[in-house]
Coordinates of C-alpha atoms in Angstrom, one line a residue:
M1 CA 141.4 7.2 45.7
G2 CA 144.1 9.6 47.4
Q3 CA 143.7 11.6 50.5
A4 CA 141.2 13.1 52.5
V5 CA 140.3 16.4 51.3
G6 CA 137.8 17.7 53.4
W7 CA 134.6 16.9 55.7
I8 CA 132.1 18.3 54.2
G9 CA 128.2 16.2 54.3
E10 CA 127.5 12.8 53.3
E11 CA 126.6 14.2 49.4
V12 CA 128.6 16.4 47.1
W13 CA 127.4 17.1 43.8
A14 CA 129.8 16.4 40.8
D15 CA 129.9 18.3 37.4
P16 CA 129.9 15.5 34.8
L17 CA 132.6 17.5 33.0
A18 CA 135.0 17.9 36.1
H19 CA 138.8 16.6 35.5
D20 CA 138.8 15.7 38.8
F21 CA 136.5 13.1 40.5
V22 CA 135.3 15.0 43.7
E23 CA 133.2 12.3 46.1
T24 CA 132.3 11.9 49.4
D25 CA 132.4 8.7 51.9
T26 CA 129.0 8.1 53.1
M27 CA 130.0 6.7 56.1
T28 CA 132.9 9.2 57.3
S29 CA 132.3 12.2 55.7
A30 CA 135.6 12.7 54.3
L31 CA 136.2 14.5 50.6
F32 CA 138.1 12.6 48.3
G33 CA 139.6 13.5 44.6
M34 CA 140.7 11.1 42.0
K35 CA 142.8 12.5 38.8
I36 CA 141.7 11.2 35.9
I37 CA 144.0 11.1 32.7
P38 CA 142.6 11.6 29.0
S39 CA 143.7 9.1 26.8
D40 CA 146.6 10.2 23.7
S41 CA 144.7 12.1 20.7
A42 CA 146.2 13.5 17.7
A43 CA 146.0 17.3 17.9
F44 CA 142.5 18.7 16.3
S45 CA 143.9 22.3 13.9
M46 CA 141.4 25.3 13.9
S47 CA 141.2 27.6 11.7
C48 CA 143.3 31.2 13.3
F49 CA 139.9 32.9 13.8
V50 CA 140.4 35.0 16.9
S51 CA 144.0 36.9 18.4
F52 CA 142.9 37.0 22.5
I53 CA 146.6 38.9 23.4
L54 CA 146.2 40.2 27.0
E55 CA 149.5 42.3 26.7
D56 CA 150.5 46.2 26.5
E57 CA 152.4 45.6 23.6
P58 CA 151.6 44.2 20.2
S59 CA 151.7 40.2 20.0
T60 CA 154.3 39.5 16.6
S61 CA 153.8 35.8 17.5
G62 CA 151.6 35.2 14.8
C63 CA 148.7 32.5 14.8
E64 CA 151.4 29.9 17.3
S65 CA 150.0 28.8 20.6
S66 CA 151.8 30.3 23.7
V67 CA 150.0 30.8 27.9
V68 CA 151.9 32.0 30.4
N69 CA 151.1 31.0 34.0
G70 CA 151.4 33.2 37.0
D71 CA 151.4 36.3 36.7
D72 CA 153.4 37.1 33.9
E73 CA 151.9 38.2 30.6
M74 CA 149.3 36.3 28.6
E75 CA 149.3 35.4 24.4
V76 CA 146.8 33.1 23.2
S77 CA 145.9 32.3 19.6
T78 CA 143.4 29.4 18.4
E79 CA 145.4 27.8 15.8
Q80 CA 146.5 24.6 16.9
L81 CA 145.3 25.3 20.5
V82 CA 145.6 22.0 23.4
N83 CA 143.9 21.0 25.9
Q84 CA 146.2 22.2 28.2
D85 CA 146.4 25.7 26.6
I86 CA 142.6 26.1 27.6
I87 CA 143.8 24.5 31.1
D88 CA 145.8 27.0 31.5
L89 CA 143.4 29.4 30.5
D90 CA 141.1 28.1 32.9
K91 CA 143.3 28.4 36.2
S92 CA 141.8 32.5 36.2
V93 CA 138.1 31.0 37.0
F94 CA 136.9 30.3 40.6
H95 CA 134.5 27.4 40.2
S96 CA 131.5 26.4 41.6
W97 CA 131.5 23.8 44.5
S98 CA 135.1 22.9 44.2
I99 CA 138.3 22.8 45.8
Q100 CA 140.0 24.9 43.8
E101 CA 143.5 23.4 43.9
A102 CA 141.6 20.2 43.2
A103 CA 139.2 21.4 40.0
E104 CA 141.0 20.2 36.5
P105 CA 138.1 20.5 33.9
I106 CA 137.7 19.3 30.5
A107 CA 138.9 21.3 28.3
I108 CA 135.8 21.2 25.3
A109 CA 136.0 22.9 21.9
G110 CA 133.3 22.5 21.1
G111 CA 129.8 20.1 20.3
Q112 CA 126.5 19.0 18.0
G113 CA 123.7 16.9 19.5
C114 CA 124.9 14.1 21.6
K115 CA 128.3 14.6 21.4
M116 CA 131.2 16.8 22.4
W117 CA 134.6 17.4 21.9
D118 CA 137.6 18.7 23.0
Y119 CA 140.8 20.6 21.2
E120 CA 143.2 17.5 20.4
G121 CA 139.7 15.7 18.4
K122 CA 138.7 13.1 21.5
E123 CA 135.3 13.1 21.4
Y124 CA 132.9 12.6 24.1
L125 CA 128.7 11.2 23.9
D126 CA 127.0 13.4 25.9
F127 CA 125.3 10.9 28.6
S128 CA 124.1 13.6 31.1
S129 CA 122.8 17.0 29.0
Q130 CA 125.7 19.1 30.7
L131 CA 123.6 19.3 33.8
V132 CA 120.2 18.0 32.8
N133 CA 119.7 21.0 30.3
T134 CA 120.6 20.7 27.2
N135 CA 117.4 18.6 26.2
I136 CA 117.7 19.3 22.1
G137 CA 121.3 18.7 22.5
H138 CA 124.2 20.7 21.2
Q139 CA 124.0 23.9 18.6
H140 CA 120.8 23.2 17.4
P141 CA 121.0 25.9 14.1
Q142 CA 117.6 27.3 14.7
V143 CA 118.0 28.2 18.2
I144 CA 121.3 30.1 17.1
K145 CA 120.4 31.5 14.4
A146 CA 117.1 33.2 16.6
I147 CA 119.4 34.0 19.3
K148 CA 121.8 35.4 16.2
D149 CA 118.7 37.2 15.1
Q150 CA 117.6 39.0 18.8
A151 CA 120.9 40.1 18.9
D152 CA 121.1 41.6 15.4
S153 CA 117.4 43.8 16.1
L154 CA 117.3 44.2 20.0
V155 CA 120.2 42.6 22.2
T156 CA 119.0 43.7 25.7
V157 CA 115.9 45.8 26.9
A158 CA 114.9 46.2 30.6
P159 CA 112.5 44.2 32.1
A160 CA 109.6 47.5 32.8
T161 CA 109.2 47.7 29.0
A162 CA 107.2 45.3 26.6
N163 CA 109.0 43.8 23.9
F164 CA 107.6 41.5 20.9
T165 CA 109.7 38.2 21.7
R166 CA 109.8 37.8 25.5
G167 CA 105.6 38.5 25.6
L168 CA 105.7 35.4 22.9
A169 CA 107.6 33.1 24.9
A170 CA 105.3 34.0 28.2
K171 CA 102.6 33.2 25.8
R172 CA 104.2 29.7 24.6
I173 CA 105.3 28.3 27.7
L174 CA 101.3 29.0 28.8
S175 CA 100.1 27.4 26.3
K176 CA 101.7 23.8 27.6
A177 CA 101.2 24.5 31.2
P178 CA 97.5 23.8 33.0
S179 CA 94.9 26.6 32.4
T180 CA 95.0 28.0 35.6
F181 CA 97.9 29.4 35.0
K182 CA 97.9 32.9 33.8
K183 CA 101.6 34.4 33.7
V184 CA 104.6 33.8 33.8
F185 CA 107.4 35.8 35.7
F186 CA 111.1 35.3 34.3
T187 CA 114.3 34.9 36.0
N188 CA 117.9 34.2 35.3
A189 CA 118.2 30.8 36.2
G190 CA 116.1 28.0 38.7
A191 CA 117.8 29.3 41.8
D192 CA 116.0 32.5 41.3
A193 CA 113.2 31.1 40.2
N194 CA 112.4 29.5 42.9
E195 CA 113.4 32.3 45.7
N196 CA 110.2 34.4 43.6
A197 CA 108.0 31.1 44.1
I198 CA 108.7 31.7 47.9
R199 CA 108.5 34.9 47.8
M200 CA 105.5 34.9 45.9
A201 CA 104.0 32.6 48.1
R202 CA 104.8 34.8 51.3
Q203 CA 103.0 37.8 50.1
F204 CA 99.9 35.8 48.1
T205 CA 99.3 34.1 52.0
G206 CA 100.9 36.6 54.5
R207 CA 102.3 33.4 56.2
D208 CA 106.3 33.0 56.8
K209 CA 107.5 29.7 56.7
V210 CA 108.1 27.1 54.2
L211 CA 108.4 23.2 53.8
S212 CA 110.8 21.3 51.7
A213 CA 112.0 17.7 51.2
Y214 CA 115.4 16.7 53.6
R215 CA 116.3 15.2 49.9
S216 CA 116.5 17.9 47.4
Y217 CA 118.0 20.5 46.0
H218 CA 116.6 24.3 44.8
G219 CA 119.5 25.6 44.0
N220 CA 122.5 27.8 45.8
T221 CA 120.9 31.7 46.3
G222 CA 119.4 32.7 49.7
T223 CA 116.6 31.3 50.1
A224 CA 116.7 28.4 47.1
I225 CA 119.8 26.9 49.6
A226 CA 118.1 26.8 52.6
A227 CA 114.5 25.3 51.3
T228 CA 117.6 22.9 49.9
G229 CA 117.3 19.2 52.1
D230 CA 121.1 17.9 51.5
F231 CA 123.6 19.1 53.2
R232 CA 124.3 22.1 50.4
R233 CA 122.3 24.0 52.9
I234 CA 124.1 23.6 56.3
P235 CA 126.7 26.7 55.3
N236 CA 123.8 28.9 54.1
E237 CA 120.9 29.0 56.2
Y238 CA 120.2 32.7 56.8
S239 CA 117.0 32.3 55.4
R240 CA 113.9 32.2 58.1
G241 CA 111.5 29.9 58.1
H242 CA 112.2 27.3 56.6
V243 CA 111.3 23.1 58.1
H244 CA 112.5 20.0 56.4
F245 CA 110.7 16.5 55.9
F246 CA 111.2 13.3 54.2
N247 CA 110.0 12.8 51.0
P248 CA 108.9 9.0 50.2
F249 CA 111.8 6.5 48.7
L250 CA 111.2 3.2 50.0
Y251 CA 114.6 1.5 48.3
R252 CA 115.7 3.8 51.4
S253 CA 112.9 4.1 53.1
E254 CA 112.5 5.8 56.4
F255 CA 109.2 4.6 57.2
N256 CA 110.0 1.4 57.9
A257 CA 107.5 0.7 54.8
A258 CA 107.3 -2.7 52.8
T259 CA 105.9 -1.7 49.9
E260 CA 104.7 1.7 47.5
A261 CA 101.7 2.5 49.0
E262 CA 102.8 2.1 52.5
E263 CA 105.8 4.1 52.3
S264 CA 103.9 7.3 51.0
E265 CA 101.0 6.9 53.5
R266 CA 103.8 7.2 56.1
A267 CA 105.1 10.1 54.3
L268 CA 101.6 11.9 54.0
Q269 CA 101.0 11.0 57.3
H270 CA 104.5 12.3 59.0
L271 CA 103.8 15.2 56.3
E272 CA 101.2 16.5 57.9
R273 CA 102.3 15.5 61.2
V274 CA 105.3 18.2 60.6
I275 CA 102.2 20.7 58.9
E276 CA 100.8 20.5 62.3
C277 CA 103.7 20.6 64.5
E278 CA 105.2 23.8 62.4
G279 CA 101.3 25.5 62.4
P280 CA 99.5 25.3 59.9
T281 CA 98.9 29.3 59.8
A282 CA 102.3 29.9 59.8
I283 CA 102.9 27.6 56.5
A284 CA 103.2 29.8 53.2
A285 CA 104.7 27.1 51.1
I286 CA 105.2 23.2 50.5
I287 CA 107.9 23.2 47.6
L288 CA 108.5 19.8 46.2
E289 CA 110.9 18.8 43.1
T290 CA 108.0 16.8 41.7
I291 CA 110.7 13.8 40.8
P292 CA 114.1 14.6 43.4
G293 CA 116.7 15.2 40.7
T294 CA 120.2 15.5 42.3
A295 CA 119.2 13.5 45.5
G296 CA 118.8 10.6 43.3
F297 CA 115.6 10.7 40.6
L298 CA 113.5 9.6 43.0
I299 CA 109.7 8.5 41.8
P300 CA 107.3 9.2 43.8
P301 CA 104.9 7.0 44.8
K302 CA 102.1 7.6 42.0
D303 CA 99.8 8.6 44.8
Y304 CA 101.8 10.5 46.6
L305 CA 102.0 13.9 44.9
I306 CA 98.0 13.7 45.0
G307 CA 97.7 13.3 48.9
V308 CA 100.6 16.4 49.0
R309 CA 97.9 18.4 47.0
E310 CA 95.3 17.3 48.9
L311 CA 97.1 18.5 52.7
A312 CA 97.8 21.8 51.1
T313 CA 94.4 23.0 50.3
K314 CA 93.4 21.6 53.1
Y315 CA 95.7 23.9 54.9
G316 CA 95.5 27.0 52.8
I317 CA 99.5 26.4 51.6
Q318 CA 100.9 26.7 48.3
L319 CA 102.2 24.2 46.7
I320 CA 105.1 24.7 45.1
F321 CA 106.5 21.9 42.0
D322 CA 110.2 23.0 40.9
E323 CA 109.9 21.5 37.7
V324 CA 113.9 23.5 37.1
M325 CA 115.5 19.8 35.7
V326 CA 112.3 17.6 35.2
G327 CA 110.2 20.0 33.1
F328 CA 109.7 20.8 28.8
G329 CA 110.3 17.5 28.0
R330 CA 113.0 15.3 30.7
T331 CA 110.3 12.5 31.6
G332 CA 108.4 12.1 28.4
K333 CA 105.9 15.1 29.5
W334 CA 106.3 18.8 28.9
F335 CA 106.3 18.4 32.6
A336 CA 106.9 16.1 34.9
F337 CA 103.5 16.5 37.3
E338 CA 101.9 15.6 34.2
H339 CA 102.7 11.8 35.3
F340 CA 100.9 12.6 38.8
N341 CA 97.3 13.7 37.4
V342 CA 97.7 16.9 39.9
V343 CA 98.5 20.7 39.9
P344 CA 100.6 22.7 42.2
D345 CA 99.7 26.7 42.3
L346 CA 103.5 27.7 41.0
I347 CA 105.9 26.0 39.0
T348 CA 109.4 27.0 38.3
F349 CA 111.4 26.4 35.1
A350 CA 114.8 26.8 33.7
K351 CA 117.0 24.6 32.0
G352 CA 115.0 22.6 29.6
V353 CA 113.4 25.4 28.8
N354 CA 115.8 26.9 25.7
S355 CA 118.6 23.9 26.6
G356 CA 120.6 26.3 28.4
Y357 CA 121.5 28.2 25.5
V358 CA 121.3 31.4 27.5
P359 CA 120.6 31.3 31.3
A360 CA 117.1 31.9 31.8
G361 CA 114.4 30.7 34.7
G362 CA 111.1 31.3 35.8
V363 CA 107.6 30.7 37.4
V364 CA 104.2 30.3 36.2
V365 CA 101.9 31.5 38.2
S366 CA 98.1 30.3 38.6
E367 CA 94.9 32.7 38.5
P368 CA 94.1 33.1 42.3
I369 CA 97.7 34.6 42.8
V370 CA 98.0 36.8 39.7
E371 CA 94.7 38.3 40.4
H372 CA 95.9 38.8 44.1
F373 CA 98.8 40.8 42.4
K374 CA 95.9 42.8 40.4
S375 CA 95.9 44.9 43.3
N376 CA 99.2 43.9 45.5
F377 CA 102.8 45.9 45.0
F378 CA 104.8 42.2 44.0
M379 CA 108.2 42.6 46.2
G380 CA 110.7 41.3 43.6
G381 CA 111.9 41.6 40.3
L382 CA 115.4 41.3 38.4
T383 CA 117.6 43.4 36.3
Y384 CA 117.6 40.9 33.2
S385 CA 114.5 39.5 33.7
G386 CA 112.9 38.8 30.3
H387 CA 115.9 39.4 28.5
P388 CA 115.8 39.4 24.5
L389 CA 118.5 36.7 23.3
A390 CA 116.5 34.7 26.8
M391 CA 113.1 34.7 25.4
A392 CA 114.6 33.9 21.8
S393 CA 116.1 31.3 22.6
I394 CA 112.9 30.1 24.7
V395 CA 110.7 30.5 21.6
A396 CA 113.1 28.7 19.2
T397 CA 113.6 25.9 21.2
L398 CA 110.3 25.7 22.2
D399 CA 109.2 25.7 18.1
V400 CA 111.9 22.9 17.4
M401 CA 110.7 21.2 20.2
E402 CA 106.8 20.7 18.5
Q403 CA 108.3 20.7 15.4
E404 CA 110.6 17.6 15.5
G405 CA 108.4 15.7 18.0
I406 CA 111.4 15.8 21.0
V407 CA 108.8 15.1 23.9
T408 CA 107.4 12.0 22.3
H409 CA 110.8 10.8 21.0
A410 CA 111.8 11.2 24.9
D411 CA 109.0 8.9 25.9
N412 CA 109.1 6.9 23.3
V413 CA 112.7 6.0 23.2
G414 CA 113.3 6.6 27.3
N415 CA 111.0 4.4 28.2
S416 CA 111.1 1.6 25.5
V417 CA 115.0 1.6 24.9
L418 CA 116.9 3.3 27.5
G419 CA 115.1 2.4 30.6
P420 CA 115.2 -1.6 29.6
L421 CA 118.5 -1.4 28.4
L422 CA 120.1 -0.2 32.2
L423 CA 117.2 -2.2 34.2
S424 CA 118.6 -5.4 31.8
L425 CA 122.0 -4.4 33.3
Q426 CA 120.9 -5.2 36.3
E427 CA 120.4 -8.3 36.0
L428 CA 124.6 -8.8 34.8
H429 CA 125.9 -6.6 37.2
P430 CA 125.3 -7.3 41.2
M431 CA 126.7 -4.4 42.5
I432 CA 123.6 -2.7 40.6
G433 CA 120.6 -2.1 43.7
D434 CA 118.5 -0.2 42.1
V435 CA 117.6 1.4 38.1
R436 CA 114.3 4.0 38.4
G437 CA 113.1 6.7 35.9
K438 CA 110.7 8.4 33.5
G439 CA 111.8 9.4 30.0
M440 CA 115.3 10.1 29.8
F441 CA 115.9 10.6 33.0
W442 CA 117.1 7.9 35.2
A443 CA 119.3 6.8 38.4
V444 CA 121.5 4.0 38.5
E445 CA 122.2 3.0 42.1
L446 CA 125.7 1.4 43.2
V447 CA 126.2 -1.2 46.0
E448 CA 129.1 -2.6 47.7
D449 CA 126.2 -5.7 48.3
R450 CA 122.1 -5.7 47.3
E451 CA 121.3 -7.3 50.6
S452 CA 123.3 -4.4 53.4
K453 CA 122.3 -2.0 50.5
T454 CA 125.9 -0.3 51.3
P455 CA 126.6 2.0 48.9
L456 CA 129.6 2.2 47.0
S457 CA 132.8 3.0 48.2
N458 CA 134.1 6.5 46.8
E459 CA 137.3 4.4 45.6
K460 CA 135.3 2.2 43.3
M461 CA 133.3 4.9 42.2
G462 CA 136.4 7.0 41.5
Q463 CA 137.3 4.1 39.3
L464 CA 133.7 4.0 37.9
K465 CA 134.0 8.0 37.0
A466 CA 137.9 7.8 35.4
Q467 CA 137.2 5.1 33.2
L468 CA 133.7 6.6 32.1
T469 CA 135.6 9.6 30.6
K470 CA 138.4 7.8 29.6
R471 CA 136.1 5.9 27.2
G472 CA 134.1 9.1 25.7
L473 CA 131.3 8.8 27.7
L474 CA 130.5 12.1 30.0
T475 CA 128.2 10.8 33.0
F476 CA 126.5 13.0 35.7
I477 CA 128.1 11.2 39.5
V478 CA 126.4 11.8 42.7
N479 CA 127.6 9.9 45.3
N480 CA 127.6 6.2 44.4
R481 CA 124.6 7.0 41.6
I482 CA 125.3 7.1 37.8
H483 CA 122.5 9.9 36.5
V484 CA 121.8 9.0 33.2
A485 CA 120.0 11.9 31.5
P486 CA 121.1 12.3 27.4
P487 CA 120.0 15.1 25.6
L488 CA 116.1 14.2 24.6
V489 CA 117.0 14.5 20.8
I490 CA 119.1 10.8 21.9
Q491 CA 119.3 7.9 18.8
P492 CA 118.8 4.7 19.9
S493 CA 122.7 3.7 18.6
E494 CA 123.7 6.5 20.9
I495 CA 122.4 4.6 24.2
K496 CA 123.4 1.8 23.2
K497 CA 126.9 2.6 22.9
G498 CA 126.5 4.4 25.9
V499 CA 125.3 1.9 28.7
K500 CA 127.7 -0.6 26.3
I501 CA 130.7 1.8 28.2
I502 CA 128.9 1.2 31.4
D503 CA 128.0 -2.4 31.4
E504 CA 131.8 -2.6 30.2
V505 CA 132.8 -0.6 32.8
L506 CA 131.0 -2.1 35.6
F507 CA 132.4 -5.6 34.4
E508 CA 136.2 -4.3 35.0
L509 CA 135.6 -3.0 38.3
A510 CA 133.7 -6.5 39.6
S511 CA 136.7 -8.2 37.9

């Protein structure tokens, strides 16, 4: 297990490519690290096509790989690079969500489809779409070509100009949204999409407060992290006017509910009471992940979002759905809110819109807000808003998704293969307390025993993560859960392979 190395809250989000498993003890709030030892494999030879030299004089060492650590000069070439060469280079990188001394990421040389590999030939099955973003898989040639072609014609341009690719990307996104949406504001990622959606709601309503759920994550910028409900907001609460409430989650109900209907009803009563106590005329927006992601893939009761929509309309509050993780096919629909027969006022997106090939995000804006800003100045903007390379990747990704029927595939294969296989594991493994999901978006919650629902210990989760990685399965581990969100193009045979690995490791863990 290792020694406690920090005290940071109730949950920690673990990079699916982290070489060290990092997790928190939900009882003591202690942060632990556990080293994962990669298995030996044959060297993966690469041709010498790049020489990266950081020194005053030209190198004379040809294509031999060498790395000097510390403050000394560094010379790197790419013939017969091994994983340690990349790890040594990476020591100059300041890692996110990490204790820097504990960060030892896996060295990744390349990828294709649902597979990735390191510099020594070890192959991994990506069972998490990296950070739930590579919806069309790795290195799709059509999208790579579109990015290259755009770079040849126009690599960058100021957002105040008009250009073909940005206009086309906006049109294509609007074609997937309900007809009440009329414009798209482009950002660099999901966090600044949420920032700007909140800014729009505040300017549109003239109100200040924003309501969001405790079980949520909306990004790591000022307003977005304040809207976040989990522990990561605590050292970052500098943005004004944020109030949190409990969203429904029957498996760990805050409302002592026994059924989904009861959970939904009590959660809506709770939300309306929060609105009343905060002052309805002071609240600009309610922002919700349509299906909370990092919090555990929490599928809301079927009537809950309709009830939230009704409350927002009743009190003149703008409803923002954060579709950053679940949008663009992840749940088997273009947008996850389509499952619940409800339409928000603003939609935020990123990740799957272009599979993360180039940083991109945005806000889809409904007609009343568009009309407001026809004669009112919008106080927002970004240097790289609508960057041509990002826009080209969006257009190409949406083309690929339509041409290859990827959303339908995610719906069919996710709900007929992935979901049932994960549910079948619950029958075999008493440590699986709950399995939930839609499409290619599933969570397996692990417990010490099903009656108490005590989360599986960090020691066991560390062992689980280590064994999954050793066997070549890249997973998204959060607290006591395995988040299973493979690329939407994954085939049934690959799903069976990944689930079989999980099955084997769970049996080993229980023995």
